[in-house]
Coordinates of C-alpha atoms in Angstrom, one line a residue:
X87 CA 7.0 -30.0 -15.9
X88 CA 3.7 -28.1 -16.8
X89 CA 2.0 -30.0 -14.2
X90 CA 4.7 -28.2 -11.1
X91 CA 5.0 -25.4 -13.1
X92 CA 3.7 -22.4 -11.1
X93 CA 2.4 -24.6 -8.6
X94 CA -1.7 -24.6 -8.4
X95 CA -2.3 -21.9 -10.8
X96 CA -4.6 -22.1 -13.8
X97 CA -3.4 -23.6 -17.0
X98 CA -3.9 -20.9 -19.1
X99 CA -1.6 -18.8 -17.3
X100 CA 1.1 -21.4 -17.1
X101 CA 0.6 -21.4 -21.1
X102 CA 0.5 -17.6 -21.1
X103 CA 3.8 -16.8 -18.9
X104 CA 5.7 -19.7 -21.0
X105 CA 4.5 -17.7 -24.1
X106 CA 5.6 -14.2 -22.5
X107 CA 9.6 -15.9 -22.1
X108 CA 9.5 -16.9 -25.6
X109 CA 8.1 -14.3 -27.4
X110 CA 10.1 -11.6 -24.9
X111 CA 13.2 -13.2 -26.9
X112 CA 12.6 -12.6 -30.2
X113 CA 10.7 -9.0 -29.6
X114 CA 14.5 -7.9 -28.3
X115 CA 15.8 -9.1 -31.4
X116 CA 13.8 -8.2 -33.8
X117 CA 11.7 -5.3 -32.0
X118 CA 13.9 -3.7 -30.0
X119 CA 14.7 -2.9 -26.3
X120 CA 12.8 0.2 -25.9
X121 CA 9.8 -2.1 -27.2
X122 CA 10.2 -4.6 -25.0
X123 CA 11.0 -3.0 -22.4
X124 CA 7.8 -1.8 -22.2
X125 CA 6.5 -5.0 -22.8
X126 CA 8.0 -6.3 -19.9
X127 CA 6.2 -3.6 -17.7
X128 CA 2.6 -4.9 -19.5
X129 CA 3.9 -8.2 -18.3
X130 CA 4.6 -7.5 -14.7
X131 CA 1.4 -5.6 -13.9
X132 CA -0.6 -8.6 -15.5
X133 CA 1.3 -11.2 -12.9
X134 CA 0.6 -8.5 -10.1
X135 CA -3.1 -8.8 -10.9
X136 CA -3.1 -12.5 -11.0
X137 CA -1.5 -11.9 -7.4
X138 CA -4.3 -14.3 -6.0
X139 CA -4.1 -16.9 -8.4
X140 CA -0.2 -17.2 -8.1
X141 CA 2.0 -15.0 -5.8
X142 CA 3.8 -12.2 -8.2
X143 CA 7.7 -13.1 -7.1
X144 CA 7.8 -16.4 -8.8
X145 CA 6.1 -15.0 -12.3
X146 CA 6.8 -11.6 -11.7
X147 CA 10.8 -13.0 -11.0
X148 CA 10.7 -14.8 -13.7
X149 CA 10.6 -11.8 -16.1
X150 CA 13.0 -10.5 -13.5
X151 CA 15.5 -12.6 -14.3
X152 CA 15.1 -13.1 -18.4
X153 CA 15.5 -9.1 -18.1
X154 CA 18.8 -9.4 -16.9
X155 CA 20.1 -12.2 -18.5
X156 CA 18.7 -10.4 -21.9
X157 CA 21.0 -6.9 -21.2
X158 CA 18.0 -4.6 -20.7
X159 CA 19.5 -4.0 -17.2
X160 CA 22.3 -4.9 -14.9
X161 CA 22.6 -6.3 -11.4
X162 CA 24.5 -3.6 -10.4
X163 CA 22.1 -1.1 -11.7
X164 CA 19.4 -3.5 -10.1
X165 CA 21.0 -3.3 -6.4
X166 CA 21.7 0.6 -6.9
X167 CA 18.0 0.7 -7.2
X168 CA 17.8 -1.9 -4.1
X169 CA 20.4 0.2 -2.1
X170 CA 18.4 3.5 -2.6
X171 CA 15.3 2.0 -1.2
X172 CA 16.9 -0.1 1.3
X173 CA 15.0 2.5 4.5
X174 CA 11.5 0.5 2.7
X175 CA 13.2 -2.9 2.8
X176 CA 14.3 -2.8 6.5
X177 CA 10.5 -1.2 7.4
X178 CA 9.0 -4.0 5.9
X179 CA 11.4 -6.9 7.5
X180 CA 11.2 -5.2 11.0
X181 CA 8.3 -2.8 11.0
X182 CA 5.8 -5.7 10.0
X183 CA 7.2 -8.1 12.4
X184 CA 7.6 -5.7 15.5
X185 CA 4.0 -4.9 14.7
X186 CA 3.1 -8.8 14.6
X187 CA 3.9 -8.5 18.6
X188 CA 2.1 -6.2 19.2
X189 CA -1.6 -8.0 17.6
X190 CA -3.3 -8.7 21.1
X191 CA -3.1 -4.7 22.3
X192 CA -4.8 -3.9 18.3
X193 CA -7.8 -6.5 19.0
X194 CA -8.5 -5.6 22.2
X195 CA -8.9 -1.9 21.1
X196 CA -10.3 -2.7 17.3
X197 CA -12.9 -5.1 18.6
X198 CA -14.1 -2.7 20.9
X199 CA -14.1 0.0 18.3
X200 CA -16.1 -2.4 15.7
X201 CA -18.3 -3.5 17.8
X202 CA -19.4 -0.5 20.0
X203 CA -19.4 2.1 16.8
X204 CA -22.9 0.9 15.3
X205 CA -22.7 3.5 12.1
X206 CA -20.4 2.2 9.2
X207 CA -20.3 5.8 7.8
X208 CA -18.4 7.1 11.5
X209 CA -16.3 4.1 11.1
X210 CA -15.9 4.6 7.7
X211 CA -14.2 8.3 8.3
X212 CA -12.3 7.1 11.3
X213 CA -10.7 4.7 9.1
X214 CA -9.9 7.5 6.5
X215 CA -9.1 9.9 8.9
X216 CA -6.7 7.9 11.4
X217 CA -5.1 6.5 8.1
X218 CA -4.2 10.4 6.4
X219 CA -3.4 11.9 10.1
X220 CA -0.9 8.6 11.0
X221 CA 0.8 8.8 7.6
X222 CA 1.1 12.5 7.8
X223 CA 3.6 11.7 10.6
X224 CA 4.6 8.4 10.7
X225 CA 4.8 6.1 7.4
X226 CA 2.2 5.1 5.0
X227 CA 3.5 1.7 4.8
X228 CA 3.8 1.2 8.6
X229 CA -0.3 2.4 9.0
X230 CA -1.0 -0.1 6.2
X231 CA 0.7 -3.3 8.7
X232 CA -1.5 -1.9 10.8
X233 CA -4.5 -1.8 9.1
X234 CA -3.8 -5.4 7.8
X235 CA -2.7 -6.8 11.4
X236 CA -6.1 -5.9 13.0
X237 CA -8.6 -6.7 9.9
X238 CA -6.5 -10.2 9.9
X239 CA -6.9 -10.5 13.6
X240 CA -10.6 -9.8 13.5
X241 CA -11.6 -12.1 10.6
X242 CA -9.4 -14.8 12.8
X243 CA -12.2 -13.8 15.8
X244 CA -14.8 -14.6 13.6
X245 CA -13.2 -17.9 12.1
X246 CA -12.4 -18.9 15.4
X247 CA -15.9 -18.3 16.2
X248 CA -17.5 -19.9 13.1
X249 CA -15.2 -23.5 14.2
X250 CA -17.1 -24.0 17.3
X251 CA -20.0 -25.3 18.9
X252 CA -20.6 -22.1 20.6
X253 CA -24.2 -19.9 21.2
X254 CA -23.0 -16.8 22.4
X255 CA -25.9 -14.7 21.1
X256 CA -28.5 -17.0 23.2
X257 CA -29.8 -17.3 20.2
X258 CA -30.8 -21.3 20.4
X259 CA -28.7 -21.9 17.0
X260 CA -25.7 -22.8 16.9
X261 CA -23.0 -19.3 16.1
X262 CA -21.3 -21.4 13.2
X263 CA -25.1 -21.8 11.7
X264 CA -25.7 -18.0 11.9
X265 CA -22.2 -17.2 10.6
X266 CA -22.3 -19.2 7.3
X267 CA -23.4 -18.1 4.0
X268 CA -24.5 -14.2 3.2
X269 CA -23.3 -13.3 6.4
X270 CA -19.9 -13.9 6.3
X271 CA -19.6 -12.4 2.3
X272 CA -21.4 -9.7 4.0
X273 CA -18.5 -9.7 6.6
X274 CA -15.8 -9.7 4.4
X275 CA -17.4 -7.3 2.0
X276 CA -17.7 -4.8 5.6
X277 CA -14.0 -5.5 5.9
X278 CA -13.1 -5.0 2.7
X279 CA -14.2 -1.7 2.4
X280 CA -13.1 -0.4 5.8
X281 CA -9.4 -1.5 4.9
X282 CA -9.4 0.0 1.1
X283 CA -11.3 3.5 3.0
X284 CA -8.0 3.2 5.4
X285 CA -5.2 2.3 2.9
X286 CA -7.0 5.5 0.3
X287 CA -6.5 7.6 4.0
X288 CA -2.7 6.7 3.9
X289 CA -2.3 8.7 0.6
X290 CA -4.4 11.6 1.5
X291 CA -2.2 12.6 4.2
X292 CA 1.0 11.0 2.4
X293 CA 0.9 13.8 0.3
X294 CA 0.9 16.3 2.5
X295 CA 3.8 16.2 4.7
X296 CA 8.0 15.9 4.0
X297 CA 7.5 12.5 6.0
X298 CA 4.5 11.1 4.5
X299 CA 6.4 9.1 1.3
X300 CA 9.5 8.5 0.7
X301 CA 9.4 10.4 -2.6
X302 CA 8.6 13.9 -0.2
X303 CA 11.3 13.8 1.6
X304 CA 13.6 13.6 -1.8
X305 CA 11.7 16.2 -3.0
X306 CA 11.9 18.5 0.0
X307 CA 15.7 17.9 0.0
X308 CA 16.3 19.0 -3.5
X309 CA 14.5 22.3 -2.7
X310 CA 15.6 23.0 0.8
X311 CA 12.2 22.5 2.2
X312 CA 11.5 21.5 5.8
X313 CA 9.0 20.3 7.6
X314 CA 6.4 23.7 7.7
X315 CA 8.0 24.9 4.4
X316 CA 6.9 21.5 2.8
X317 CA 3.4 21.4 3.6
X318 CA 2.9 25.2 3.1
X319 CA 3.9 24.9 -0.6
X320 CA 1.4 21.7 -0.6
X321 CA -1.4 22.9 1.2
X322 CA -3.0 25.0 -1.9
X323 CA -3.7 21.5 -3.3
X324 CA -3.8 18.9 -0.7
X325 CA -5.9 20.6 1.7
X326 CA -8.7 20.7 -0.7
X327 CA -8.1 17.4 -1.7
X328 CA -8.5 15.8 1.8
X329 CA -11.5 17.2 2.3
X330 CA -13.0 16.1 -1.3
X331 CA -11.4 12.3 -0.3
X332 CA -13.4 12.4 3.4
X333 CA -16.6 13.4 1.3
X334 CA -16.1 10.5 -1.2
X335 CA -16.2 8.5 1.6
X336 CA -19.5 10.0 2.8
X337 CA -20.8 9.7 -0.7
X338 CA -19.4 6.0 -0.9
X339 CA -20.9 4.7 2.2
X340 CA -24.2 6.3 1.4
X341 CA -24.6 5.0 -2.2
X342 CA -22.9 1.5 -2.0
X343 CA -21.5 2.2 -5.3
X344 CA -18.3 0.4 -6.3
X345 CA -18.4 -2.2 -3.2
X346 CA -18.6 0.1 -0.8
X347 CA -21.7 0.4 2.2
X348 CA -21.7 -3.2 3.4
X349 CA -22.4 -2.9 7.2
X350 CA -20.9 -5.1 10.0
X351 CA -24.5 -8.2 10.2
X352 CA -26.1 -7.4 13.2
X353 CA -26.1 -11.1 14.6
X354 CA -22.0 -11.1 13.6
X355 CA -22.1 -7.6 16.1
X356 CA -23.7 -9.4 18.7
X357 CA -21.8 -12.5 18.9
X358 CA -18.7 -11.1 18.2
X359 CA -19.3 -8.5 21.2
X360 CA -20.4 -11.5 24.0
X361 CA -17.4 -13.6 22.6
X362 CA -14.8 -10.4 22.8
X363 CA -16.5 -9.9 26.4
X364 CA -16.0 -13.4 27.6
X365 CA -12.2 -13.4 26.4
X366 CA -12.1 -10.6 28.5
X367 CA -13.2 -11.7 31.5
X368 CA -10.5 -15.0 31.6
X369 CA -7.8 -12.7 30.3
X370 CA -5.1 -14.2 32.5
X371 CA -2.7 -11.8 34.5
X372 CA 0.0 -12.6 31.9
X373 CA -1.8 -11.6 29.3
X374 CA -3.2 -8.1 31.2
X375 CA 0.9 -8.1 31.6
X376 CA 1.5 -8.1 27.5
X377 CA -1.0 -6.0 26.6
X378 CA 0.7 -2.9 29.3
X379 CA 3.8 -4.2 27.9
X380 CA 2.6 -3.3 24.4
X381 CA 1.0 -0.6 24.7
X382 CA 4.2 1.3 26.0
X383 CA 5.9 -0.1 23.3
X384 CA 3.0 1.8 21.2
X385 CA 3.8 4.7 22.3
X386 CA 7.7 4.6 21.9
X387 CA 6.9 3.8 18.3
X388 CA 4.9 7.1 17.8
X389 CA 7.4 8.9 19.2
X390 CA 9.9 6.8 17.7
X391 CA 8.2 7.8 14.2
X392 CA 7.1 10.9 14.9
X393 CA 10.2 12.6 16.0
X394 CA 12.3 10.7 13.2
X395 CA 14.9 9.6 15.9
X396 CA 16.1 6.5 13.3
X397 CA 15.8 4.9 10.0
X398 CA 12.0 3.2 10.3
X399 CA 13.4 -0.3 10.1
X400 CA 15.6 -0.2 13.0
X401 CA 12.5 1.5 14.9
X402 CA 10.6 -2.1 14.3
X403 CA 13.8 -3.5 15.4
X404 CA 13.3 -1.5 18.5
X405 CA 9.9 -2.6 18.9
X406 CA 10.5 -6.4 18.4
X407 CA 13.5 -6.1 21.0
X408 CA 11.3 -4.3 23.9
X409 CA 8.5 -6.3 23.0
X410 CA 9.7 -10.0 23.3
X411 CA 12.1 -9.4 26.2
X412 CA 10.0 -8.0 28.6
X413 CA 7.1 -10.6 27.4
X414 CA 9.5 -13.3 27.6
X415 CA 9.7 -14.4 24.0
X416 CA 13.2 -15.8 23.9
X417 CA 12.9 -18.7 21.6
X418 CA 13.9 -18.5 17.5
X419 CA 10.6 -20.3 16.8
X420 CA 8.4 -18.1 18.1
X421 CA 10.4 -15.0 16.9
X422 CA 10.6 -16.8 13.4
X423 CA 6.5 -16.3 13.2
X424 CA 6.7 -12.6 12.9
X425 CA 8.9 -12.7 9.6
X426 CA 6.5 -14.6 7.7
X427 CA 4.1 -11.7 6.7
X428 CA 6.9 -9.4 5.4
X429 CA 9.4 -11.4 3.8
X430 CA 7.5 -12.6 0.6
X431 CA 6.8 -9.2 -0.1
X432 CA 10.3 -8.0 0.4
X433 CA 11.5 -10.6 -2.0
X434 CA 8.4 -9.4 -4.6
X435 CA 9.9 -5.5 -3.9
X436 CA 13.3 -6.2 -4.8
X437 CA 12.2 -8.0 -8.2
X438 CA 10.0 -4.9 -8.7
X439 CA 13.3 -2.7 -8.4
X440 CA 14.6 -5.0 -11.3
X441 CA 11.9 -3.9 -13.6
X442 CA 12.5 0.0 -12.1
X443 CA 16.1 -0.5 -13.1
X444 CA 14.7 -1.7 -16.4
X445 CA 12.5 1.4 -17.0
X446 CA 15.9 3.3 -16.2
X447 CA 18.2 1.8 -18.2
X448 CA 16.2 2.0 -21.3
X449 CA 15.4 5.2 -20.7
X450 CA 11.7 4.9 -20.9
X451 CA 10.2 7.4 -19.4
X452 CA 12.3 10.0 -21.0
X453 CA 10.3 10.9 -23.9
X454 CA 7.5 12.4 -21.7
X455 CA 9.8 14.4 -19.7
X456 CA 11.7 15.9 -22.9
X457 CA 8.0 16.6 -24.2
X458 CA 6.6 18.2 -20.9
X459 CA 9.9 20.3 -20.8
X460 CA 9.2 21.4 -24.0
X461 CA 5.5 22.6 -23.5
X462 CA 4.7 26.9 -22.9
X463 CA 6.0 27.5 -19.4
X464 CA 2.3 28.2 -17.8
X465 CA 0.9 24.6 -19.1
X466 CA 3.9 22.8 -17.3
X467 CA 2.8 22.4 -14.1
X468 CA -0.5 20.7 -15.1
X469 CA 1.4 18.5 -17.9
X470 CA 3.7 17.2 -15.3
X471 CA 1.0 16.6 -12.8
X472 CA -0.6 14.3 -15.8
X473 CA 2.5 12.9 -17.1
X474 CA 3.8 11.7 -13.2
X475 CA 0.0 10.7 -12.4
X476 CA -0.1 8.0 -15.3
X477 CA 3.4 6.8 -14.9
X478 CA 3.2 6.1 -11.3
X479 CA 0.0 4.1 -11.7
X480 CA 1.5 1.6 -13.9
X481 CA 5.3 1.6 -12.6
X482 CA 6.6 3.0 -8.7
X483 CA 5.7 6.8 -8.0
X484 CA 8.7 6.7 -5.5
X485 CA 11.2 5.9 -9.2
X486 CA 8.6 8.3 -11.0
X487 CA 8.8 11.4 -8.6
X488 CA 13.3 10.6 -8.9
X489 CA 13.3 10.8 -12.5
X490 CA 11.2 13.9 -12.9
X491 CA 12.8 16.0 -9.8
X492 CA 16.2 15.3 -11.5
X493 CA 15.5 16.4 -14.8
X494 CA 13.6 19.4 -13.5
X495 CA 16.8 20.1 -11.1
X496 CA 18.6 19.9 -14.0
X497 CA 16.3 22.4 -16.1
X498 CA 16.7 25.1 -13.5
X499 CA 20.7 24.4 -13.0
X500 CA 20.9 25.2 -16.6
X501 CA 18.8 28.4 -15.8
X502 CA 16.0 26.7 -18.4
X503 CA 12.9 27.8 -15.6
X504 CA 13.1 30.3 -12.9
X505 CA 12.8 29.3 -9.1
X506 CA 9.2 29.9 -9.1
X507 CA 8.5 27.7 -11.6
X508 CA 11.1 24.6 -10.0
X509 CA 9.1 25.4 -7.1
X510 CA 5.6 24.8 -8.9
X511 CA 7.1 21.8 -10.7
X512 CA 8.3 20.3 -7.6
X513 CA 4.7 20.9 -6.2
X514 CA 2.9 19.2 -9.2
X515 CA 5.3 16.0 -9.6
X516 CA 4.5 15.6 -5.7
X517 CA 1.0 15.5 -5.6
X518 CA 1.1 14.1 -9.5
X519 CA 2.9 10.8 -7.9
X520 CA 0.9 10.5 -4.7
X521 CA -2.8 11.1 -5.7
X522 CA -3.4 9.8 -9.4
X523 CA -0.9 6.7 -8.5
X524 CA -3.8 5.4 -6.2
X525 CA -5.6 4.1 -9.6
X526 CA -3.6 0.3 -9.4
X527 CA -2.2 -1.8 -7.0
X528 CA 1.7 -1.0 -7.9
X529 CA 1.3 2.7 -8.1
X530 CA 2.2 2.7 -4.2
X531 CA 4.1 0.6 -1.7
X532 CA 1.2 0.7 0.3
X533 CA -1.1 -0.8 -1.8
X534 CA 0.9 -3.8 -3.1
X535 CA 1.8 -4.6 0.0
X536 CA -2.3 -5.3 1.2
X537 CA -3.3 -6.5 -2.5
X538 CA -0.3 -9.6 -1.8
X539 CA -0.7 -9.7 2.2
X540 CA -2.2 -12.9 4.2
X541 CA -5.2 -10.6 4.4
X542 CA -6.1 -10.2 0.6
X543 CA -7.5 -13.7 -0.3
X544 CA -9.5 -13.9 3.5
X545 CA -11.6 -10.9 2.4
X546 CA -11.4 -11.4 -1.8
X547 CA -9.6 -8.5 -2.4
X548 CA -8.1 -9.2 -6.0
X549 CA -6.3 -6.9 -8.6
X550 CA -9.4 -5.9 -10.1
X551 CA -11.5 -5.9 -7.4
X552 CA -8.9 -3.1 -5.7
X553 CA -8.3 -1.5 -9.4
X554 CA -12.7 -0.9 -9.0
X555 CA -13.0 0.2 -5.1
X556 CA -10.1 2.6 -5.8
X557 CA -11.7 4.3 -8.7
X558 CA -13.7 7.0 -7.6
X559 CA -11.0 8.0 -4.9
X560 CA -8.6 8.4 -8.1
X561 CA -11.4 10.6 -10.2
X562 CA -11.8 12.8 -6.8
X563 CA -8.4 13.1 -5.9
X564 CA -7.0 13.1 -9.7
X565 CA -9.5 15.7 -10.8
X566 CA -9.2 18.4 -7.6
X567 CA -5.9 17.9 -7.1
X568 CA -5.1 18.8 -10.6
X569 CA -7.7 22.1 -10.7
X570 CA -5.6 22.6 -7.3
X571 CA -2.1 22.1 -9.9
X572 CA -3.6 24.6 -12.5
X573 CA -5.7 27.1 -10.4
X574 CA -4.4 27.4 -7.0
X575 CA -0.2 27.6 -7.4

């Protein structure tokens, strides 16, 4: 059994998640729920950050499951959780795929862009700045597919490259020679820090819109906020904060501190660029055909997105539709392809609403919240900020920024705090669950969605290794957004 167990994993952690069901048992008997239950959470971020050694749902379900069957939550308290974040389920089974269709039109504009932009700094902010400005208006999670669609499709150019006996830099040595070795670590090192600069973008401008996260738009609801009213009472703090994220970049780029600064090899540019060239030229008229068809399928998405004309999912849904029947992609074998990104992850998500229905149940969080509630009126708004920063690093900020808007809509129901102060509560829980939660992996969708993606083990992005390139982006952004929490509201 040990031997099938977990599949090709590493012993020890066979050994350690065995132990973790057996002790799990007795602490619930003889520690507690409330003790376990935070054990449990301990557990589940340590499978999430062996995500490379052995995909999350099947350890990270396990725990799931011995959760349940313990009592320290219910299935119906675990689909509640499922049905409340079902918008995020259907933009991951549709969105992903309808953007899987759409992968030639993304390398035929990202290979030009990689290629002709010679500075890694420019490219660097592009990345950051394309990622905040689309997730401003469209969905963080959505950029992300993106973002993983064409750093996939670009290390395929290069693998595709590195399998054959080509010379396209005239060079006299054979392309696969050249590509070997430092050069491709320094590739995926390049790629690694363009995608972690893009995915950092997506919560900069998550923050500051009612669209950007799901948790906004709650937020916005419960205050009677729209669009301009939303980011007006946001501005005072993520304005500043954009800015300081865009100069981290500068500053990361510059240093190469924290595996950052690796630039695209020069003799990857130029075979990459002849290769991209070639495929160019014997583009057949069927393909020139896709790529038009795509491209207008681009823009119904931004619009789409943009104007909010439908739940995200059925958007993809949309997309995939247009897509494949004016391509001519009509058989289930072909359409099945464009599931297989997405799908794992929606399984992982839906155990990770177990846990959330866990934290719930047990009523973990609700110490904090009493204690911040408690705290001299004036100190509140920076407490919160703190409190929701921590606790949507190491659980979901989306079940976080619930939680803390509830009991705070509560507080000022009862006539506890005055409007101005629900108003500079809502303000601090916001930013408190979008910028801090950038620290790990699970603190946003966006996030565990690349750390468990097709993409992570191509470029060596592990648990740690994101946990590391994300830390100076959460000391910026956790430090000035929270002078922006106590100085600026």
């Amino acid at each position: 059994m040990m031997r099938f167990f977990l599949g090709n994993s590493p012993q020890w952690f066979k050994t350690t998640m065995i132990g973790f069901l057996i002790f799990n048992i007795f602490s619930y008997f003889f520690l507690g729920p409330f003790i376990t239950a935070w054990l449990f959470i301990g557990e589940f971020i340590f499978t999430l950050a062996m995500a490379l050694k052995c995909y999350p749902l099947q350890s990270g379900g396990l725990l799931a499951i011995e959760a349940l069957v313990l009592g320290l939550t219910t299935p119906e308290n675990a689909y509640h959780e499922v049905e409340a974040n079902l918008e995020v389920i259907l933009l991951l089974v549709f969105m992903v795929a309808g953007i899987y269709f759409m992968k030639p039109l993304l390398m035929y504009i990202f290979s030009k862009v990689f290629t002709k932009i010679k500075s890694k700094m420019v490219l660097s902010l592009i990345f950051v700045f394309l990622g905040a400005v689309l997730s401003a208006f469209l969905d963080a999670l959505t950029v992300t597919a993106v973002l993983i669609s064409v750093a996939v499709g670009f290390y395929g150019v290069y693998h595709k490259i590195h399998s054959m006996d080509s010379d396209y830099d005239d060079s006299g040595t054979l392309d696969r020679k050249e590509l070997s070795g430092e050069t491709l670590e320094q590739f995926r090192s390049f790629l690694r820090s363009l995608v972690m600069h893009g995915v950092v973008g997506t919560a900069l401008g998550g923050v500051c819109t009612l669209v950007g996260e799901p948790q906004n738009l709650l937020i916005g609801e419960r205050l009677g906020w729209d669009f301009i009213a939303f980011f007006n009472a946001m501005k005072s703090v993520t304005i500043p904060v954009f800015f300081c994220g865009m100069l981290t970049t500068v500053l990361l780029e510059t240093t190469g501190w924290f595996g950052y600064g690796a630039k695209l090899p020069e003799v990857a540019r130029k075979i990459i660029e002849n290769y991209t060239d070639e495929t160019d030229k014997n583009r057949s008229d069927k393909d020139k055909y896709g790529l038009i068809v795509q491209a207008v399928a681009a823009i119904l998405l931004i619009i789409g997105l943009a104007l909010h004309l439908a739940p995200v999912g059925f958007i993809g849904l949309g997309l995939i539709i247009i897509q494949t029947a004016f391509i001519g992609i009509t058989d289930e074998h072909s359409l099945g392809k464009a599931f297989e990104e997405a799908l794992p992850f929606t399984g992982l998500l839906v155990v990770f609403f177990v846990i959330v229905a866990m934290i719930h149940d047990q009523h973990l969080f609700k110490p904090i919240i009493d204690w911040a509630l408690s705290q001299p009126i004036s100190q509140q708004p920076s407490i919160f900020y703190l409190a929701n920063g921590f606790l949507s690093a190491i659980s979901d900020n989306v079940f976080v920024a619930t939680v803390y808007i509830g009991e705070v809509e509560q507080a000022f129901n009862n006539e506890v705090i005055t409007r101005d102060q629900f108003e500079k509560l809502a303000v601090a829980i916001n930013t408190g669950t979008n910028l801090p939660s950038v620290a790990t992996p699970n603190g946003q969708a966006a996030f565990l969605f690349l750390l468990t993606s097709a993409l992570a083990p191509l470029i060596n992005l592990s648990y740690m290794k994101m946990v590391k390139m994300a830390f100076p982006y959460t000391i910026v952004l956790g430090i000035v957004g929270w002078i922006g929490v106590v100085y600026f509201l």
